[in-house]
Short mmCIF file of C-alpha atoms and ligand atoms in Angstrom, two decimals:
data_model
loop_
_atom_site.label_atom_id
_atom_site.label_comp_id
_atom_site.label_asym_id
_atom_site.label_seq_id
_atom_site.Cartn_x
_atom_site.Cartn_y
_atom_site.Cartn_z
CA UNK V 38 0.00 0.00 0.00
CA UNK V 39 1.24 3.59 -0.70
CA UNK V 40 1.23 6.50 1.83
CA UNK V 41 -1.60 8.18 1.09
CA UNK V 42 0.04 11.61 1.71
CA UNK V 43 2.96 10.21 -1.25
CA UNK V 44 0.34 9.51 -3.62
CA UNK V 45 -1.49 12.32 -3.67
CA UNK V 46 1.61 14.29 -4.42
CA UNK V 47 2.12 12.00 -7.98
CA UNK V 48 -0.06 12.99 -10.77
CA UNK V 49 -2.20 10.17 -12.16
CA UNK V 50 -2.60 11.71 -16.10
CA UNK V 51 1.29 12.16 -16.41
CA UNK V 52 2.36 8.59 -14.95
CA UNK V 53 5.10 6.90 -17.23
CA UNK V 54 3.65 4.21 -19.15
CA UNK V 55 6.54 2.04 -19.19
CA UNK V 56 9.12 2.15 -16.26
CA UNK V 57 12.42 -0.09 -16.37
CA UNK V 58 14.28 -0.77 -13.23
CA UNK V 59 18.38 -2.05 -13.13
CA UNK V 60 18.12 -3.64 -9.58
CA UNK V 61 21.43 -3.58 -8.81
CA UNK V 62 23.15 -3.88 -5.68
CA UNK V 63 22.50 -6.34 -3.79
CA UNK V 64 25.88 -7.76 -3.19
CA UNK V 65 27.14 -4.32 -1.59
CA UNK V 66 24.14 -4.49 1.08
CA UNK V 67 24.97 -8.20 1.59
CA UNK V 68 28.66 -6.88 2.01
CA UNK V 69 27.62 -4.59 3.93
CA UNK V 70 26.23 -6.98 7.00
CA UNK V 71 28.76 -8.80 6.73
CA UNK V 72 26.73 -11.38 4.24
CA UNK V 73 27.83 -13.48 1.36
CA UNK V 74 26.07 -12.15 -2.00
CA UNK V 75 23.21 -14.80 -2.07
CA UNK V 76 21.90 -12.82 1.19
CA UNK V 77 21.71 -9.78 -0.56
CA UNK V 78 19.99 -11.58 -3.56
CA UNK V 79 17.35 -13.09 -1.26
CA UNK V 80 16.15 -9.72 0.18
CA UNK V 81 16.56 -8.17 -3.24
CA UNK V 82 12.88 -9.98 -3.68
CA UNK V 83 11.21 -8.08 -0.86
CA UNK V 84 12.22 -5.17 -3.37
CA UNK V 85 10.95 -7.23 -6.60
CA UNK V 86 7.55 -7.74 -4.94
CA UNK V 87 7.34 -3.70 -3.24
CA UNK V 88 8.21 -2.34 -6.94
CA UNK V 89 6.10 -4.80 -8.74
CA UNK V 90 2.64 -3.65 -6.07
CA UNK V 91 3.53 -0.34 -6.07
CA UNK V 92 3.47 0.08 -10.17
CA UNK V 93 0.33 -2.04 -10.53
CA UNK V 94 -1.58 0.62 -7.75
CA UNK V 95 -0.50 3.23 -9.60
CA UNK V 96 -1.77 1.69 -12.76
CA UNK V 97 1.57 1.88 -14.52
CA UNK V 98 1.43 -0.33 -17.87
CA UNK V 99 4.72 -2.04 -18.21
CA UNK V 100 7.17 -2.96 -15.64
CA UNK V 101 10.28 -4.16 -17.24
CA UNK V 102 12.72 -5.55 -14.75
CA UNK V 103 16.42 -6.36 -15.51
CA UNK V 104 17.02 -9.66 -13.69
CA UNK V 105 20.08 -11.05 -15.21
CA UNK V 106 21.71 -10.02 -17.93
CA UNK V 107 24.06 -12.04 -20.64
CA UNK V 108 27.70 -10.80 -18.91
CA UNK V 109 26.08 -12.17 -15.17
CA UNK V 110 26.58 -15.40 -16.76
CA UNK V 111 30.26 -14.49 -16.11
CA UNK V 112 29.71 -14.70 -12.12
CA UNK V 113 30.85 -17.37 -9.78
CA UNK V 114 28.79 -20.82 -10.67
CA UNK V 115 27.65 -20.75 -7.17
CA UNK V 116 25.76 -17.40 -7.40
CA UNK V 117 24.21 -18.09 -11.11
CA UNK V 118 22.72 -21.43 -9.35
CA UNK V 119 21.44 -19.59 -6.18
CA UNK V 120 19.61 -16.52 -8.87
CA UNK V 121 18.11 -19.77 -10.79
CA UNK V 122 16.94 -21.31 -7.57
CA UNK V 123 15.54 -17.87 -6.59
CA UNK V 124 13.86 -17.02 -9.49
CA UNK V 125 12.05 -20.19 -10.02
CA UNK V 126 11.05 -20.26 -6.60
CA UNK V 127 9.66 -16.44 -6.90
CA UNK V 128 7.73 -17.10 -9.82
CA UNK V 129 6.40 -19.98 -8.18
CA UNK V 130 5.59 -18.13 -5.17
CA UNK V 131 4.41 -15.13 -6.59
CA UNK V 132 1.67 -16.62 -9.37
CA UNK V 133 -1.04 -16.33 -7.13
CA UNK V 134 -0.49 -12.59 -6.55
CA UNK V 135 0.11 -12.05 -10.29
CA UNK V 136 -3.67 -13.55 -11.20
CA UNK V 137 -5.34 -11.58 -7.91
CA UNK V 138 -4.02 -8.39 -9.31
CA UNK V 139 -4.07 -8.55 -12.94
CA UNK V 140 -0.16 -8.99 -13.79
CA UNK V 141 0.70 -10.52 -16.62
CA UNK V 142 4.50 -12.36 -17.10
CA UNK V 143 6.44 -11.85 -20.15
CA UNK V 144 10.12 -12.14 -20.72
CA UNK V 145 13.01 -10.92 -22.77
CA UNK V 146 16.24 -12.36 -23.34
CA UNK V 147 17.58 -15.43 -24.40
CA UNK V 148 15.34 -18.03 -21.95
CA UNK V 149 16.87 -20.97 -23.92
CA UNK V 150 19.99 -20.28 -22.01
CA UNK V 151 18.39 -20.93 -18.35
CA UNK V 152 18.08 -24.12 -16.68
CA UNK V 153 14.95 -25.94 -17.55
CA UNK V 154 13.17 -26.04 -14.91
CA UNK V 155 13.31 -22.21 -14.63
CA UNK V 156 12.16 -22.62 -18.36
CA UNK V 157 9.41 -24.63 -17.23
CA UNK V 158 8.34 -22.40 -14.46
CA UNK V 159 8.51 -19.67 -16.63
CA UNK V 160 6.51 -21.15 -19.68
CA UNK V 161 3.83 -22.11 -17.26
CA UNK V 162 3.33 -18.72 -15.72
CA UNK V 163 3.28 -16.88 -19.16
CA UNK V 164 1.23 -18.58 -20.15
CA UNK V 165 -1.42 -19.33 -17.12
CA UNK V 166 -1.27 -15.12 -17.00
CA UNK V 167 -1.05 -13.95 -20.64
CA UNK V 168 -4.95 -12.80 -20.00
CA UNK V 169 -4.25 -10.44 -17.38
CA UNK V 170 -4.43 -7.16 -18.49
CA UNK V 171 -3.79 -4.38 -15.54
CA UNK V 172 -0.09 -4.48 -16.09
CA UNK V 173 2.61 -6.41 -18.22
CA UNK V 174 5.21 -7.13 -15.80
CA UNK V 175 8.07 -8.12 -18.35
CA UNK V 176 11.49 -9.75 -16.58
CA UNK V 177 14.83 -9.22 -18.47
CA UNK V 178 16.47 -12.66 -18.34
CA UNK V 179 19.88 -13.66 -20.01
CA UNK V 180 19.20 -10.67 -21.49
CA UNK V 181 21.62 -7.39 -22.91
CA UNK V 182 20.70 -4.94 -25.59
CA UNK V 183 22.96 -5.53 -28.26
CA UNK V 184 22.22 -9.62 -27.95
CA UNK V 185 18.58 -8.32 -28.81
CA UNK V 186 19.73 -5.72 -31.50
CA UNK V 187 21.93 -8.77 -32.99
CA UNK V 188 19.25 -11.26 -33.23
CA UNK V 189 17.16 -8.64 -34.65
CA UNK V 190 19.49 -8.10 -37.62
CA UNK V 191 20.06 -11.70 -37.93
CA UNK V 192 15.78 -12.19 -38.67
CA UNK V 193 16.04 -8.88 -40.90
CA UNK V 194 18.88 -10.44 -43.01
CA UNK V 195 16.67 -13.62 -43.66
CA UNK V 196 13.50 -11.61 -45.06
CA UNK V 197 16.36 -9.84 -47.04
CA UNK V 198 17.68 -12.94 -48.33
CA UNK V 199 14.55 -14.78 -48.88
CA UNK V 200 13.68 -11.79 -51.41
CA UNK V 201 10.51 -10.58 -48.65
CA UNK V 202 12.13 -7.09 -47.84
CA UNK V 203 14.76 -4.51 -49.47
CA UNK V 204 17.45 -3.00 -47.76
CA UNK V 205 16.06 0.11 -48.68
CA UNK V 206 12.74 -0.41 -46.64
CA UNK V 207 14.97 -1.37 -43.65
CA UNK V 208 13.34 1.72 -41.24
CA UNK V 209 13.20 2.27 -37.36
CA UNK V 210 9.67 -0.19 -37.28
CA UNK V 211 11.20 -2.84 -38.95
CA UNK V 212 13.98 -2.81 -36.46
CA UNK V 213 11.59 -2.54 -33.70
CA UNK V 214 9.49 -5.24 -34.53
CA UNK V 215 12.23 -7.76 -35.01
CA UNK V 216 13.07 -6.98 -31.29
CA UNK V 217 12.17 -8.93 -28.58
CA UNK V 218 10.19 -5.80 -26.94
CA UNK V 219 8.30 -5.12 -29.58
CA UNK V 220 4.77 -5.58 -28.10
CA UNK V 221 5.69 -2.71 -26.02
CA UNK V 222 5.65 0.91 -25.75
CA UNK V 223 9.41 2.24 -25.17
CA UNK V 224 10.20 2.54 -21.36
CA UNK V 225 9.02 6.40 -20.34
CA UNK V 226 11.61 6.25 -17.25
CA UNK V 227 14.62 3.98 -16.17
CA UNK V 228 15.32 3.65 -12.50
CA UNK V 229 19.04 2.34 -11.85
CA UNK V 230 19.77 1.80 -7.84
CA UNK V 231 23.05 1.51 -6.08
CA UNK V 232 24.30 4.36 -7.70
CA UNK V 233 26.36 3.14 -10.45
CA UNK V 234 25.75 5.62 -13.75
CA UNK V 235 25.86 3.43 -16.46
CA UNK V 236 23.39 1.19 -18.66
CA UNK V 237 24.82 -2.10 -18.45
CA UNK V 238 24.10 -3.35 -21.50
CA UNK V 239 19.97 -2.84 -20.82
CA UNK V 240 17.67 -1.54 -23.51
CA UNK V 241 20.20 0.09 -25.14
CA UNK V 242 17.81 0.92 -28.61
CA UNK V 243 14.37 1.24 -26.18
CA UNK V 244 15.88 4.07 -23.79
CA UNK V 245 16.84 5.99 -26.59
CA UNK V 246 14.33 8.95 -25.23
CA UNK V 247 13.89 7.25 -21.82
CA UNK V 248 14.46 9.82 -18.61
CA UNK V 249 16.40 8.43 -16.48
CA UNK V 250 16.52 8.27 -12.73
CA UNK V 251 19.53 6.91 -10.57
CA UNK V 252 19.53 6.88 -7.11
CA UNK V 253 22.56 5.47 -4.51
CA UNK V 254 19.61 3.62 -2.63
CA UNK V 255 20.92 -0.70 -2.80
CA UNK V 256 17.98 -2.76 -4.60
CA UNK V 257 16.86 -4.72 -1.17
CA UNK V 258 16.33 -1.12 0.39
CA UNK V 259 14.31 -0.09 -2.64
CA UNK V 260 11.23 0.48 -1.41
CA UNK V 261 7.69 1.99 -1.92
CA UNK V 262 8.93 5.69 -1.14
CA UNK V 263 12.00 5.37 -3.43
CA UNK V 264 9.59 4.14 -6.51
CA UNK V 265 7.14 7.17 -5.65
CA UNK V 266 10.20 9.36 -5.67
CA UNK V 267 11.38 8.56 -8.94
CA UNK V 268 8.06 8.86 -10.25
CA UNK V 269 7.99 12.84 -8.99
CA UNK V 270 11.36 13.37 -10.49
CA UNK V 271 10.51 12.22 -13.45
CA UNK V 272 7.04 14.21 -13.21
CA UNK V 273 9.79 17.42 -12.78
CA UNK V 274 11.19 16.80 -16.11
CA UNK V 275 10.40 18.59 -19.58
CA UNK V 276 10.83 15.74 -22.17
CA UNK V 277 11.51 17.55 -25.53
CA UNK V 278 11.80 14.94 -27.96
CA UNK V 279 13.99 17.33 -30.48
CA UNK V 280 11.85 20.42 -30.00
CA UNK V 281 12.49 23.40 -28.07
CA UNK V 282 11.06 24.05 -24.64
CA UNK V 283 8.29 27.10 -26.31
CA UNK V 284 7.23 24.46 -28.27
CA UNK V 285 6.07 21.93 -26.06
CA UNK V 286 4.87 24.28 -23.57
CA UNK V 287 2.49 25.80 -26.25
CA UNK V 288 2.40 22.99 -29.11
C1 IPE J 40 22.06 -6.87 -8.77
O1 IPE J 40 22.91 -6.81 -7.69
C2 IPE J 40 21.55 -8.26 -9.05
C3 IPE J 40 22.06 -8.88 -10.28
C4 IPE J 40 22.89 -8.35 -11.12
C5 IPE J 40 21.61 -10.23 -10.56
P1 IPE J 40 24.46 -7.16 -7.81
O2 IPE J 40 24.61 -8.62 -7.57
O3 IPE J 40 25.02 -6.69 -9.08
O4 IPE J 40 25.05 -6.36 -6.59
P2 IPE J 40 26.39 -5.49 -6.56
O5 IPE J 40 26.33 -4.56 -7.71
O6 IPE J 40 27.53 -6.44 -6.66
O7 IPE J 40 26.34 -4.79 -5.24
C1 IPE J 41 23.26 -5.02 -14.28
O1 IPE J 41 23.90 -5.08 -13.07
C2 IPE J 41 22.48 -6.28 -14.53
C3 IPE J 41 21.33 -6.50 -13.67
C4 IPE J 41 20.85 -5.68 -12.78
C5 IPE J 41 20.65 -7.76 -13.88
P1 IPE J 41 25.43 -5.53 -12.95
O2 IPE J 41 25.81 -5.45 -11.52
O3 IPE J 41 25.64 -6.84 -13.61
O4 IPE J 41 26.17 -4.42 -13.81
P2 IPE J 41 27.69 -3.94 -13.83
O5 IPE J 41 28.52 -5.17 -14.07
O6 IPE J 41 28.01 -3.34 -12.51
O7 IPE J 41 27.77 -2.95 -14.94
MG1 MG J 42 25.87 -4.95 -9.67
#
């Protein structure tokens, strides 16, 4: 539930449609407790489920979370196997909550890559939600930006080859549709926590007119008044698109 005093101050008409969150962290706040990693991981799900009420009360569209990306396969065997274990169980856990409030599941990345019974978990869910429709909650898994943008050009080069397009009709919604976020609006706003300034390989071609919002808070003490925050910062902002301020102010 959100502070009612918080939400009044957010304006419902100019609520991003799309928000995308880099949850990162979680091994500094671990570190910090004198934890291994994995304990930081485990609360980083109190901050899954906060983030994943809190946009679905607002009546945000599309939640994309970045949950593992293709370098994280690069970590220590040990931590890759607890994420797995974590995720699956999640998902599991978190099913019932999805259908009581609406949520659908998606994903994005390369899913053949996971361990199959996180593929099975995740099939299942898909598709037991795919007819909820109060907000796509869409989890970034084995996932990185140019992997997307590569496949992409791989499918476009087929059609090319198999005579179905010309280079010349190669345009920005051609691109975008051979993308594995193309059923969805580009995120409005992307959240990165623990204070790091950089994109990590995330939606690199999505954010291209995304605000963005970083904040030194560690994912597992992201909570309800950190999401509202970012939401009034990016309420503060004048997004341009190209034109000058007079413009949009009187369009
Ligand atoms: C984010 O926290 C979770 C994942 C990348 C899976 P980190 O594990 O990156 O935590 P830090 O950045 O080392 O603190
Ligand atoms: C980005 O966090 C990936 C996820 C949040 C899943 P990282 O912790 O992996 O990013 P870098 O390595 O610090 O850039
Ligand atoms: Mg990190």
């Amino acid at each position: 539930m959100i502070d009612s005093q918080l939400k009044a101050q957010i304006d419902p008409a100019r609520l991003p449609e799309h928000v995308a969150i880099i949850m990162d962290g979680n091994g500094r706040w671990a570190k910090q407790q004198g934890h291994l990693r994995v304990f930081g991981h485990k609360h980083g799900v109190r901050a899954v489920r906060s983030a994943i009420e809190t946009a679905a009360e607002l009546g945000i569209g599309y939640l994309t979370l970045y949950a593992f990306s293709t370098e994280n396969w690069n970590r220590p065997q040990l931590e890759i196997n607890a994420l797995m274990e974590l995720l699956v169980n999640t998902i599991e856990k978190e099913t019932p909550t999805f259908m009581l409030n609406g949520i659908r599941l998606q994903t994005i990345g390369n899913t053949s890559q996971l361990p199959s019974n996180c593929q099975k978990t995740l099939e299942e869910t898909v598709e037991k939600t795919k007819g909820n429709n109060r907000m796509t909650l869409i989890l970034a898994l084995s996932y990185s930006g140019r992997w997307d943008i590569i496949e992409a050009v791989r499918k476009i080069g087929q059609r090319v080859q198999q005579g179905e397009l010309s280079p010349q009709d190669i345009d920005e919604s051609v691109l975008n549709s051979a993308l594995n976020t193309s059923a969805y609006p580009n995120p409005d706003l992307l959240i990165r926590t623990s204070g790091e300034q950089r994109i990590s390989n995330f939606l690199l071609w999505e954010i291209a007119y995304s605000e963005i919002h970083f904040t030194p808070v560690l994912w597992p003490d992201f909570g309800v008044e950190d999401f509202c925050n970012a939401l009034l910062d990016f309420q503060s902002r004048e997004r341009r698109f190209g034109k000058t301020g007079e413009q949009i102010q009187t369009p």
